[in-house]
CSV table of C-alpha atoms in Angstrom, one decimal:
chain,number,residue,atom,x,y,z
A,136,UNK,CA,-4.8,-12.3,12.0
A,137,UNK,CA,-1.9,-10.8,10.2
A,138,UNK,CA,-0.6,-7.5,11.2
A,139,UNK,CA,2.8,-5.5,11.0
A,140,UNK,CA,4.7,-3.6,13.4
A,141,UNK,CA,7.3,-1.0,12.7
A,142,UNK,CA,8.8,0.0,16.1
A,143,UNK,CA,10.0,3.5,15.4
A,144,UNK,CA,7.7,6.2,14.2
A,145,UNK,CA,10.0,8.9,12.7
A,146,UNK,CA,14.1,8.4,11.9
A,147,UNK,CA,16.8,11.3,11.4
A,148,UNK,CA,19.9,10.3,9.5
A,149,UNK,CA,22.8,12.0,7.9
A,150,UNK,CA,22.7,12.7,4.2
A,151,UNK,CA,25.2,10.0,3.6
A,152,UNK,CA,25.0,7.4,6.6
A,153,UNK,CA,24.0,3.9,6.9
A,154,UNK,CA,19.8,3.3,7.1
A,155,UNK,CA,17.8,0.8,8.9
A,156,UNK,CA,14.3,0.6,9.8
A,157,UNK,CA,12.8,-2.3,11.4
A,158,UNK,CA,9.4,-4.5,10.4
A,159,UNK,CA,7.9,-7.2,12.6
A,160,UNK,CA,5.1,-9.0,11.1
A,161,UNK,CA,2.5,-11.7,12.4
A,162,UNK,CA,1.2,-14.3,10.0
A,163,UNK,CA,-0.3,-17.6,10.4
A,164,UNK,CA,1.2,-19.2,6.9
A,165,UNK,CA,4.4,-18.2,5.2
A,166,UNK,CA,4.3,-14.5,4.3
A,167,UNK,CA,5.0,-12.4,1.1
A,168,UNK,CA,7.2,-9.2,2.4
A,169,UNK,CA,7.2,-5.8,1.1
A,170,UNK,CA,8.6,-2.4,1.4
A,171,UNK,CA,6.6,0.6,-0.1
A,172,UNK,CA,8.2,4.1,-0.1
A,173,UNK,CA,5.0,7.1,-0.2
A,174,UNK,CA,6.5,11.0,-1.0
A,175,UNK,CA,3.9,13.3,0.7
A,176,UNK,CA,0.3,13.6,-1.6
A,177,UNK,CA,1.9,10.3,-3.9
A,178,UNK,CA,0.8,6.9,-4.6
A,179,UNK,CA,2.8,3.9,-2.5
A,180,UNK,CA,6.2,2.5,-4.8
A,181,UNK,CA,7.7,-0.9,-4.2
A,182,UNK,CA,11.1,-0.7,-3.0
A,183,UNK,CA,11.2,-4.3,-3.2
A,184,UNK,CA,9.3,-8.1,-2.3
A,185,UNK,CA,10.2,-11.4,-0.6
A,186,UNK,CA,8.2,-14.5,-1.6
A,187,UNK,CA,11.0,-16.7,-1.2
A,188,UNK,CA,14.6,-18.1,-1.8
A,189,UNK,CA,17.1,-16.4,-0.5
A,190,UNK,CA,16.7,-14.1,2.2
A,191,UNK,CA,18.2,-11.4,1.2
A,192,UNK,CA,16.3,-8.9,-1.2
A,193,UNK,CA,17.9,-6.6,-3.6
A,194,UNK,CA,15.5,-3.8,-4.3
A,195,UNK,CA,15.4,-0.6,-5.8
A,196,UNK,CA,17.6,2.6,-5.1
A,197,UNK,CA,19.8,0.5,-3.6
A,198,UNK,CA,17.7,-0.3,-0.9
A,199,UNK,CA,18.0,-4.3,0.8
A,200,UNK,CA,16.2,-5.8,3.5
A,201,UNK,CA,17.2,-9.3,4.8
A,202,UNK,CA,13.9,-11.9,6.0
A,203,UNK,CA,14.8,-13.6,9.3
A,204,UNK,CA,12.0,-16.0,10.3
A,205,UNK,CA,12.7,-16.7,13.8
A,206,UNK,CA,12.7,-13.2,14.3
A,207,UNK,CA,9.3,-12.5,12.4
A,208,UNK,CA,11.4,-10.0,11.0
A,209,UNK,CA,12.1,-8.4,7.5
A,210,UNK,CA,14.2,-4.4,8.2
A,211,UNK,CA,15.3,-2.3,5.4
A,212,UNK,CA,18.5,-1.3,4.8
A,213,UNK,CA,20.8,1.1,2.8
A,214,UNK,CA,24.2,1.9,3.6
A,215,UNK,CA,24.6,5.5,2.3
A,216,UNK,CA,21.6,7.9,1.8
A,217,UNK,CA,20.8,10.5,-0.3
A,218,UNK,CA,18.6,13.5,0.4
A,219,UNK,CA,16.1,12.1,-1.9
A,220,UNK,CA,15.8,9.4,-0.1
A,221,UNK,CA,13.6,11.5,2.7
A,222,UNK,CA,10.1,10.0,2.6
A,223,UNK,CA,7.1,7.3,4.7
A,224,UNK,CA,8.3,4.0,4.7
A,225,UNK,CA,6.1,1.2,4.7
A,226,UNK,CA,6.1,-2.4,5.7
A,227,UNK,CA,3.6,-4.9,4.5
A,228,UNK,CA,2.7,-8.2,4.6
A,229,UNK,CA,0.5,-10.6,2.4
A,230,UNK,CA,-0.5,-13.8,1.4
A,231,UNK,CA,-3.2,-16.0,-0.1
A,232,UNK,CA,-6.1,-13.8,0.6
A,233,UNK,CA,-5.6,-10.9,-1.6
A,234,UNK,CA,-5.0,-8.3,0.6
A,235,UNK,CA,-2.5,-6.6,2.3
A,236,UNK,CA,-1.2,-5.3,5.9
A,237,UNK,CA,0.7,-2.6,6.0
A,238,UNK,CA,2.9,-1.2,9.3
A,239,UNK,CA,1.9,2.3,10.3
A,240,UNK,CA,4.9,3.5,8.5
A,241,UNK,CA,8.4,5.1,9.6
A,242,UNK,CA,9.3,9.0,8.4
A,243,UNK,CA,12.8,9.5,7.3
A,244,UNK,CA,14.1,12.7,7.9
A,245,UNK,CA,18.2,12.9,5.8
A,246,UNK,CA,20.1,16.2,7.2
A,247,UNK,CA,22.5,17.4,5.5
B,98,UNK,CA,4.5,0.7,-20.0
B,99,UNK,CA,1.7,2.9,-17.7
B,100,UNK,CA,1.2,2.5,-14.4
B,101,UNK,CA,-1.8,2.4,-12.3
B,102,UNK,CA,-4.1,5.5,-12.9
B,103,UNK,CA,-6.5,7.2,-10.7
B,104,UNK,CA,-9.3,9.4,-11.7
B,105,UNK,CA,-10.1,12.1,-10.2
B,106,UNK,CA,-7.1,13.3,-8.2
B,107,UNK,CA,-8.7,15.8,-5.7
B,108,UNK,CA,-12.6,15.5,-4.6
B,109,UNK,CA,-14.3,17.7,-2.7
B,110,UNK,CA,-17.8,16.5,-1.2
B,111,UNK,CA,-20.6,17.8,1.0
B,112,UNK,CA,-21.8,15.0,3.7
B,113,UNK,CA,-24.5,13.1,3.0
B,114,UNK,CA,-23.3,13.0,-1.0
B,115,UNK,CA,-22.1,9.8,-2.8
B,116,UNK,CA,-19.0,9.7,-4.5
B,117,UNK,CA,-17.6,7.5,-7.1
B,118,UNK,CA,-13.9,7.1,-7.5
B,119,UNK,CA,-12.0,5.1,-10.7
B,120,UNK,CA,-8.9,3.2,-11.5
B,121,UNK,CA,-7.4,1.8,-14.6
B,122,UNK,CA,-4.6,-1.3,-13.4
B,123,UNK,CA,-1.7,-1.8,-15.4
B,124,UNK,CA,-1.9,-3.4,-18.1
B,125,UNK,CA,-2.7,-7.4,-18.4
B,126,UNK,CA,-3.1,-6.8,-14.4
B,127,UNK,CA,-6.5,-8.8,-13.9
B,128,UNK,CA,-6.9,-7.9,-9.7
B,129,UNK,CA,-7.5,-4.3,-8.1
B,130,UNK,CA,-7.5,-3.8,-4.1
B,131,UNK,CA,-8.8,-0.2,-2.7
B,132,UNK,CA,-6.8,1.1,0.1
B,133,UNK,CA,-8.0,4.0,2.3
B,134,UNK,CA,-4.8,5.7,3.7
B,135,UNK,CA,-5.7,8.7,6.9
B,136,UNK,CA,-3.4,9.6,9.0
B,137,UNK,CA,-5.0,7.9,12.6
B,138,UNK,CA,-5.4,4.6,11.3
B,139,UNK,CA,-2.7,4.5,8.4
B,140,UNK,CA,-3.6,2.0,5.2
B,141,UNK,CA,-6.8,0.1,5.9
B,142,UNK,CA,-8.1,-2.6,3.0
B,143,UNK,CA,-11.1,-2.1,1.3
B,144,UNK,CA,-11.7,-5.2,-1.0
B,145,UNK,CA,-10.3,-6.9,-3.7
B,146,UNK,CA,-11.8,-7.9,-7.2
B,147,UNK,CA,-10.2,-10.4,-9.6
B,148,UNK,CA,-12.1,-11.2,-13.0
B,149,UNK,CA,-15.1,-9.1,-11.9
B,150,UNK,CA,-15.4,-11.1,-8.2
B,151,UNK,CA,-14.9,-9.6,-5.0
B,152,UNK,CA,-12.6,-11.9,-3.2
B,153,UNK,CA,-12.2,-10.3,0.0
B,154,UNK,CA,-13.4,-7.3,2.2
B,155,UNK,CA,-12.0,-5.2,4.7
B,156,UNK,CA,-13.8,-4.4,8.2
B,157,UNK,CA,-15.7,-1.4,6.1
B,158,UNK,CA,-19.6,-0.3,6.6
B,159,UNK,CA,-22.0,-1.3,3.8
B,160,UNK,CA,-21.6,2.3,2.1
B,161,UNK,CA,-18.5,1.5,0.9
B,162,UNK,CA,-18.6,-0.6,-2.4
B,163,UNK,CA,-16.7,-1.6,-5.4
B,164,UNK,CA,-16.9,-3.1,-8.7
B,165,UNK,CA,-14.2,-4.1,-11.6
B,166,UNK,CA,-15.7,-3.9,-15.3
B,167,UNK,CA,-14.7,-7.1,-18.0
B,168,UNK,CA,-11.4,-4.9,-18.8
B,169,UNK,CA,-10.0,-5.0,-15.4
B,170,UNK,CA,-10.9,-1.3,-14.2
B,171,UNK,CA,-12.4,-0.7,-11.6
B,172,UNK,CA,-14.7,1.5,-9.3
B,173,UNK,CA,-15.3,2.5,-5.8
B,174,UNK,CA,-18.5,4.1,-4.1
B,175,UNK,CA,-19.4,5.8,-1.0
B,176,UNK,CA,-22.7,6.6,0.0
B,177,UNK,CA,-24.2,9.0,2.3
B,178,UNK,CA,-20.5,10.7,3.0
B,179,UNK,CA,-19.7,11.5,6.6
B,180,UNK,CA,-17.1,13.4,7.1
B,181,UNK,CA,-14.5,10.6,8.6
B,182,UNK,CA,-14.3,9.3,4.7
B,183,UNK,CA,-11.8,12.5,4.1
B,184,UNK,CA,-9.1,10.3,3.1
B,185,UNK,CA,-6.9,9.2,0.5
B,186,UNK,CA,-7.8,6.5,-1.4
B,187,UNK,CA,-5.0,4.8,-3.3
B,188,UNK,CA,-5.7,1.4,-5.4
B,189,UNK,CA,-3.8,-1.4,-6.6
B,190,UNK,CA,-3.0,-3.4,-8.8
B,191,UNK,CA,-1.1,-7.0,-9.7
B,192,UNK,CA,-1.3,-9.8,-12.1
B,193,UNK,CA,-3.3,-11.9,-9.7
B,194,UNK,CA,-3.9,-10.9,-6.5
B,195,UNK,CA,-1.0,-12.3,-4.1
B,196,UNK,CA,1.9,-11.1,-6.5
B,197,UNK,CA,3.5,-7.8,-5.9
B,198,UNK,CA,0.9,-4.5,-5.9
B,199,UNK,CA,1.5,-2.1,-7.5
B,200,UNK,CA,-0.4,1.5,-6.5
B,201,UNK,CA,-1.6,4.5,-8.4
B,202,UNK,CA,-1.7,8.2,-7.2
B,203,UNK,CA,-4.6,8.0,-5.5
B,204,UNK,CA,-7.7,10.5,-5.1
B,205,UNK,CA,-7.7,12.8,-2.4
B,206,UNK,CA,-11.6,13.2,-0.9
B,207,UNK,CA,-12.1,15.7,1.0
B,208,UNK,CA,-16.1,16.2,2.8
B,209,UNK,CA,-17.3,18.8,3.9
């Protein structure tokens, strides 16, 4: 069974500092990665997808997170956030049966 | 190009009522997944339909359907609403089913 672990439940960072948050996943064939961002009451965007190739994604609002198979492991990164960037992040994984797993999400909290 | 839209927004329901939820994919997108999103167990899969077959379910009772018309859109019903359906509902969208998502506003029920 497929299933996706995000370790830590709510983040604080400085308006301005370096970001990471972490994503385990288990998957019995090669995965599809994704990050999802959700502002509160909104719909899920992508922040970006891995497939494949190289393994490290660029994604949107300058967002990167690097895919490290013997780690099970795909974390999101950004090295200078903005206050916008407060939100839920998600952590999915997917494949060849049409649906997909997401993490129980991370908060972001930016201070300024 | 439009994204991924949702109709209604907001629902309020009295148990025991059926409800019937709508989304329009994206454009040339032929496969819709329904999502229910609460906040104790976090984005659960519904099902998945591509060219007007359901390809997969989720671990959902029977009063929870779907159905996705000849033009891609697609519908979601709940019968006999308890009151642990409050939830937001968010579908999906992507060209065929394991390529990216993409996700719409999603309704907001709310029983009574």
């Amino acid at each position: 069974a497929q299933s996706v672990t995000q370790p830590d439940i709510h983040i604080t960072v400085s308006e301005g500092a370096s970001l990471e948050l972490r994503c385990n996943y288990s998957y019995g064939a090669t995965p599809y990665l994704f990050w999802y961002v959700q502002s509160p009451g909104q719909g899920l965007q992508l922040l970006l997808k891995y497939f494949s190739g190289d393994t490290l994604v660029q994604g949107i609002k300058g967002f990167e997170a690097e895919f490290k198979r013997s780690q099970s492991s795909f974390n999101l990164r950004k090295p200078s956030v903005h206050w916008s960037d407060a939100a839920e992040y998600f952590c999915a994984v997917g494949g060849n049966d049409y649906k997909l797993s997401f993490g129980a999400g991370t908060t972001v909290t930016v201070r300024a | 190009k439009a994204g991924v839209t949702q109709t209604p927004r907001y629902l309020i329901k009295t148990r025991g009522q059926q409800v019937t939820l709508s989304c329009s994919p994206i454009s040339g997108h032929r496969s819709v997944s329904w999502y229910q999103q609460t906040p104790g167990q976090g984005l659960q899969f519904l099902f998945e339909y591509f060219s007007e077959t359901q390809r997969n379910k989720g671990n959902f009772p029977g009063r929870f359907s779907g159905r996705q018309f000849s033009n891609s859109r697609s519908e979601m019903n709940v019968s006999t609403l308890e009151l642990g359906d409050s939830a937001l509902y968010l579908c999906a969208s992507s060209l065929w089913g394991n390529t990216e998502a993409f996700f719409g506003q999603g309704t907001r029920l709310t029983v009574v």
